[in-house]
Short mmCIF file of C-alpha atoms in Angstrom, two decimals:
data_model
loop_
_atom_site.label_atom_id
_atom_site.label_comp_id
_atom_site.label_asym_id
_atom_site.label_seq_id
_atom_site.Cartn_x
_atom_site.Cartn_y
_atom_site.Cartn_z
CA MET N 1 70.17 -135.60 31.61
CA ALA N 2 73.91 -134.81 31.86
CA ALA N 3 73.08 -131.21 32.91
CA LEU N 4 70.70 -132.44 35.54
CA VAL N 5 73.25 -134.85 37.05
CA LEU N 6 75.93 -132.07 37.08
CA ALA N 7 73.50 -129.73 38.91
CA LEU N 8 72.77 -132.37 41.49
CA ALA N 9 76.55 -133.12 41.86
CA ARG N 10 77.58 -129.54 42.69
CA PRO N 11 76.86 -129.79 46.47
CA PHE N 12 78.96 -132.95 46.68
CA ARG N 13 82.17 -131.65 45.02
CA ARG N 14 83.74 -130.45 48.23
CA GLY N 15 82.42 -133.25 50.38
CA PRO N 16 84.27 -136.24 48.84
CA ALA N 17 87.55 -134.24 48.79
CA CYS N 18 87.34 -133.43 52.51
CA LEU N 19 86.42 -137.03 53.36
CA GLY N 20 89.37 -138.18 51.24
CA ARG N 21 91.79 -136.09 53.24
CA LEU N 22 90.35 -137.49 56.41
CA LEU N 23 90.76 -141.07 55.22
CA ARG N 24 94.35 -140.37 54.13
CA ARG N 25 95.23 -138.98 57.55
CA GLN N 26 93.68 -141.99 59.28
CA ALA N 27 95.60 -144.30 56.92
CA GLY N 28 98.90 -142.48 57.41
CA GLY N 29 99.04 -141.06 53.86
CA ALA N 30 99.90 -137.54 52.66
CA THR N 31 97.53 -134.68 53.02
CA CYS N 32 96.55 -132.28 50.27
CA GLY N 33 99.07 -129.69 51.36
CA PRO N 34 101.73 -127.91 49.26
CA TRP N 35 103.56 -131.17 48.80
CA GLY N 36 100.58 -132.92 47.12
CA ARG N 37 100.51 -136.69 47.01
CA GLY N 38 104.30 -137.03 46.80
CA GLY N 39 105.20 -134.85 49.88
CA PRO N 40 107.16 -135.91 52.94
CA GLY N 41 105.65 -138.93 54.66
CA ALA N 42 103.74 -139.93 51.53
CA ARG N 43 105.08 -143.43 51.82
CA ARG N 44 104.45 -143.85 55.57
CA GLY N 45 102.03 -146.56 56.29
CA ALA N 46 102.16 -147.84 52.70
CA GLY N 47 100.93 -151.36 51.89
CA GLY N 48 97.77 -152.30 53.73
CA SER N 49 96.91 -148.75 54.64
CA GLU N 50 97.23 -147.57 51.06
CA VAL N 51 95.02 -150.42 49.81
CA LEU N 52 92.43 -149.56 52.44
CA ARG N 53 92.50 -145.92 51.49
CA LYS N 54 91.92 -146.64 47.78
CA SER N 55 89.21 -149.15 48.54
CA LEU N 56 87.34 -146.72 50.73
CA GLN N 57 87.71 -143.94 48.19
CA ARG N 58 86.30 -146.16 45.44
CA GLY N 59 83.44 -147.25 47.63
CA PHE N 60 82.58 -143.65 48.45
CA ALA N 61 82.71 -142.63 44.76
CA LEU N 62 80.39 -145.49 43.83
CA SER N 63 78.01 -144.65 46.63
CA SER N 64 77.97 -141.00 45.58
CA GLY N 65 77.30 -141.95 41.96
CA SER N 66 74.44 -144.22 42.99
CA PHE N 67 72.99 -141.50 45.18
CA LEU N 68 73.17 -138.98 42.40
CA ALA N 69 71.56 -141.36 39.92
CA PHE N 70 68.79 -142.07 42.41
CA GLU N 71 68.19 -138.31 43.03
CA ALA N 72 68.13 -137.68 39.30
CA HIS N 73 65.59 -140.50 38.80
CA LYS N 74 63.36 -139.10 41.54
CA LEU N 75 63.54 -135.58 39.98
CA ILE N 76 62.81 -136.80 36.45
CA SER N 77 59.94 -138.98 37.73
CA GLY N 78 58.53 -135.95 39.49
CA PHE N 79 58.68 -133.92 36.31
CA ALA N 80 56.97 -136.80 34.41
CA GLU N 81 54.14 -136.99 36.96
CA VAL N 82 53.53 -133.24 36.86
CA HIS N 83 53.59 -133.30 33.04
CA ALA N 84 51.09 -136.23 32.95
CA SER N 85 48.76 -134.42 35.34
CA PHE N 86 48.95 -131.29 33.28
CA LYS N 87 48.23 -133.28 30.11
CA VAL N 88 45.05 -134.77 31.56
CA GLU N 89 43.77 -131.33 32.52
CA GLU N 90 44.64 -130.03 29.08
CA VAL N 91 42.71 -132.86 27.40
CA ILE N 92 39.69 -132.24 29.62
CA GLU N 93 39.76 -128.47 28.80
CA GLN N 94 39.90 -129.23 25.05
CA ALA N 95 37.13 -131.82 25.44
CA ASP N 96 34.85 -129.42 27.28
CA TYR N 97 35.44 -126.76 24.62
CA LEU N 98 34.55 -129.23 21.79
CA TYR N 99 31.50 -130.36 23.67
CA GLY N 100 30.24 -126.82 24.14
CA SER N 101 30.90 -126.14 20.46
CA GLY N 102 28.89 -129.20 19.34
CA GLU N 103 31.96 -130.83 17.70
CA THR N 104 30.79 -134.37 18.43
CA GLU N 105 33.09 -136.27 16.06
CA LYS N 106 36.19 -134.20 16.90
CA LEU N 107 35.40 -134.70 20.58
CA TYR N 108 35.08 -138.46 20.21
CA TRP N 109 38.38 -138.82 18.33
CA LEU N 110 40.13 -136.65 20.93
CA LEU N 111 38.94 -138.73 23.79
CA VAL N 112 39.09 -142.20 22.30
CA GLN N 113 42.88 -141.84 22.24
CA HIS N 114 42.66 -141.99 26.07
CA LYS N 115 40.32 -144.95 26.35
CA ASN N 116 42.93 -146.78 28.50
CA SER N 117 43.23 -143.92 30.93
CA ASP N 118 42.77 -144.35 34.64
CA ASP N 119 41.21 -140.97 34.99
CA ALA N 120 37.42 -141.07 35.68
CA GLU N 121 36.93 -137.52 34.38
CA LEU N 122 38.28 -138.55 30.99
CA LEU N 123 36.40 -141.81 30.88
CA TRP N 124 32.90 -140.51 31.62
CA ARG N 125 33.46 -137.76 29.06
CA LEU N 126 34.40 -140.48 26.53
CA ALA N 127 31.23 -142.41 27.41
CA ARG N 128 29.19 -139.28 26.75
CA ALA N 129 31.00 -138.57 23.51
CA SER N 130 30.50 -142.16 22.29
CA ARG N 131 26.79 -141.93 23.05
CA ASP N 132 26.46 -138.53 21.35
CA LEU N 133 28.20 -139.89 18.24
CA ALA N 134 25.74 -142.81 18.24
CA GLN N 135 22.81 -140.34 18.35
CA LEU N 136 23.87 -138.58 15.11
CA SER N 137 21.68 -139.26 12.09
CA SER N 138 24.76 -139.82 9.96
CA THR N 139 25.82 -142.78 12.10
CA SER N 140 24.85 -146.21 10.70
CA ALA N 141 22.64 -148.57 12.67
CA GLU N 142 25.47 -151.03 13.16
CA LYS N 143 27.78 -148.25 14.39
CA LYS N 144 25.06 -146.98 16.75
CA ARG N 145 24.88 -150.40 18.42
CA GLN N 146 28.71 -150.61 18.67
CA LEU N 147 29.00 -147.13 20.14
CA ALA N 148 26.27 -147.81 22.66
CA TYR N 149 28.10 -150.76 24.11
CA GLU N 150 31.41 -148.92 24.00
CA ALA N 151 29.86 -146.02 25.93
CA LEU N 152 28.60 -148.37 28.61
CA GLU N 153 32.04 -149.93 28.97
CA TYR N 154 33.70 -146.49 29.35
CA ALA N 155 31.16 -145.38 31.94
CA LYS N 156 31.60 -148.63 33.86
CA LYS N 157 35.36 -148.18 33.88
CA ALA N 158 34.91 -144.60 35.07
CA LEU N 159 32.90 -145.94 38.03
CA GLU N 160 35.52 -148.48 38.80
CA LYS N 161 38.23 -145.76 38.89
CA ASN N 162 36.18 -143.36 41.06
CA GLU N 163 32.90 -144.50 42.62
CA SER N 164 32.47 -141.00 44.11
CA ASN N 165 32.24 -139.31 40.70
CA PHE N 166 28.65 -138.21 40.26
CA ALA N 167 28.93 -137.83 36.43
CA ALA N 168 30.19 -141.43 36.09
CA HIS N 169 27.03 -142.66 37.84
CA LYS N 170 24.83 -140.39 35.65
CA TRP N 171 26.34 -141.56 32.38
CA TYR N 172 26.47 -145.22 33.44
CA ALA N 173 22.68 -145.04 34.05
CA ILE N 174 22.11 -143.31 30.70
CA CYS N 175 24.27 -145.74 28.77
CA LEU N 176 22.70 -148.75 30.50
CA SER N 177 19.31 -147.53 29.35
CA ASP N 178 20.58 -147.20 25.81
CA VAL N 179 21.88 -150.77 25.68
CA GLY N 180 18.41 -151.95 26.83
CA ASP N 181 17.05 -150.68 23.49
CA PHE N 182 19.10 -153.36 21.73
CA GLU N 183 18.35 -156.18 24.15
CA GLY N 184 14.58 -156.21 24.44
CA ILE N 185 11.92 -155.32 26.97
CA LYS N 186 12.96 -157.88 29.58
CA THR N 187 16.45 -156.47 29.82
CA LYS N 188 15.21 -152.89 29.75
CA ILE N 189 12.85 -153.51 32.70
CA GLY N 190 15.43 -155.57 34.47
CA ASN N 191 17.96 -152.71 34.23
CA ALA N 192 15.43 -150.12 35.30
CA VAL N 193 16.06 -150.55 39.03
CA VAL N 194 19.83 -150.36 38.52
CA ILE N 195 19.42 -147.19 36.40
CA LYS N 196 17.34 -145.55 39.14
CA GLU N 197 19.93 -146.45 41.81
CA HIS N 198 22.70 -144.78 39.86
CA PHE N 199 20.67 -141.70 39.22
CA GLN N 200 19.93 -141.45 42.94
CA ARG N 201 23.60 -141.95 43.75
CA ALA N 202 24.52 -139.20 41.33
CA ILE N 203 22.05 -136.83 43.02
CA GLU N 204 23.53 -137.77 46.47
CA LEU N 205 26.96 -136.79 45.21
CA ASN N 206 25.78 -133.66 43.45
CA PRO N 207 22.32 -132.50 44.57
CA LYS N 208 22.47 -129.43 42.27
CA ASP N 209 22.82 -131.34 38.99
CA ALA N 210 19.50 -130.52 37.29
CA THR N 211 20.12 -132.95 34.48
CA THR N 212 20.18 -136.02 36.71
CA ILE N 213 17.07 -134.78 38.64
CA HIS N 214 15.27 -134.35 35.30
CA LEU N 215 16.28 -137.85 34.13
CA ILE N 216 15.09 -139.56 37.32
CA GLY N 217 11.91 -137.59 36.92
CA ILE N 218 11.41 -139.07 33.42
CA TRP N 219 12.16 -142.54 34.95
CA CYS N 220 9.47 -142.05 37.61
CA TYR N 221 6.94 -140.66 35.09
CA SER N 222 7.49 -143.63 32.77
CA PHE N 223 6.65 -146.18 35.45
CA ALA N 224 3.88 -144.12 37.09
CA GLU N 225 2.17 -143.83 33.65
CA MET N 226 2.77 -147.47 32.69
CA PRO N 227 -0.49 -149.02 31.32
CA TRP N 228 -2.00 -151.89 33.32
CA TYR N 229 -1.15 -154.57 30.68
CA GLN N 230 2.47 -153.58 30.74
CA ARG N 231 2.40 -153.86 34.55
CA LYS N 232 1.03 -157.41 34.06
CA ILE N 233 3.88 -158.28 31.71
CA ALA N 234 6.46 -156.80 34.09
CA ALA N 235 4.92 -158.73 36.98
CA THR N 236 5.18 -162.04 35.09
CA LEU N 237 8.83 -161.32 34.23
CA PHE N 238 9.92 -160.12 37.72
CA ALA N 239 8.81 -160.87 41.19
CA THR N 240 9.18 -157.19 42.16
CA PRO N 241 9.04 -155.07 39.00
CA PRO N 242 10.12 -151.45 39.15
CA THR N 243 7.35 -149.03 40.09
CA SER N 244 6.83 -145.36 40.81
CA THR N 245 4.04 -143.01 41.88
CA PHE N 246 2.97 -139.42 41.02
CA GLN N 247 3.81 -138.49 44.63
CA GLU N 248 7.41 -139.51 44.06
CA LEU N 249 7.37 -137.57 40.81
CA THR N 250 6.11 -134.48 42.61
CA GLN N 251 8.91 -134.70 45.14
CA ILE N 252 11.48 -134.95 42.33
CA SER N 253 9.91 -131.94 40.57
CA THR N 254 10.22 -129.92 43.78
CA ALA N 255 13.87 -130.94 44.05
CA LYS N 256 14.43 -129.85 40.48
CA ILE N 257 12.91 -126.42 41.08
CA CYS N 258 15.07 -126.07 44.23
CA SER N 259 18.08 -127.02 42.24
CA PHE N 260 17.27 -124.49 39.58
CA TRP N 261 16.90 -121.63 42.04
CA GLY N 262 19.97 -122.76 43.94
CA ARG N 263 22.02 -122.35 40.75
CA HIS N 264 20.50 -118.92 40.04
CA THR N 265 20.75 -117.17 43.40
#
């Protein structure tokens, strides 16, 4: 910190001295010539002029000090912001490596340290990691439930931070579907429309994401293949229950094929 302030102060070392000479001339004091402060005429205009000179010099010194402190604060803040940005990118790089390596538990413990982050990229990855941990056979039933709700909260927070992040929409839809498994058929059907809307939004933001296209295809197939008695149950629970057709499923399948070839051409 001291070195930083000294570096910032170098350009000002000559400035205050020159201004001091000017103030002394205006006040009738001595110049910084060979006689120094005690040269001929050093006492001319003493009294009020001398007090004014000292007052102005002290004011300028304080102003310079405040300015230097302010500049140092800005510079340090800038370094902190750059470091924070770099750290987020570093965590994301580590997370992607662990995800690709199948290190589910290590990935979760890496990302859960950043659960209070404001970065949507970190948060949706944490939602995915929480869900993946819940899917492990070694995870207890109670822990699966806890992780499912945690994953939904992280995905929801990612959406709040960046509504234009396609992955946040995708994982919010997935996690919302998982929570439905713990809350019964009524909640699951009730969430179905919201799930589809988020899948559609994710595709709008990233039309080449084959995973989301595949998932919305599964959604459409599930409701197109729904037996008549389940349709009756859905109709009694909701005025307009979610529905789909094989025509819609065909359109989604075509989009998936186009997405596949788009990524491989």
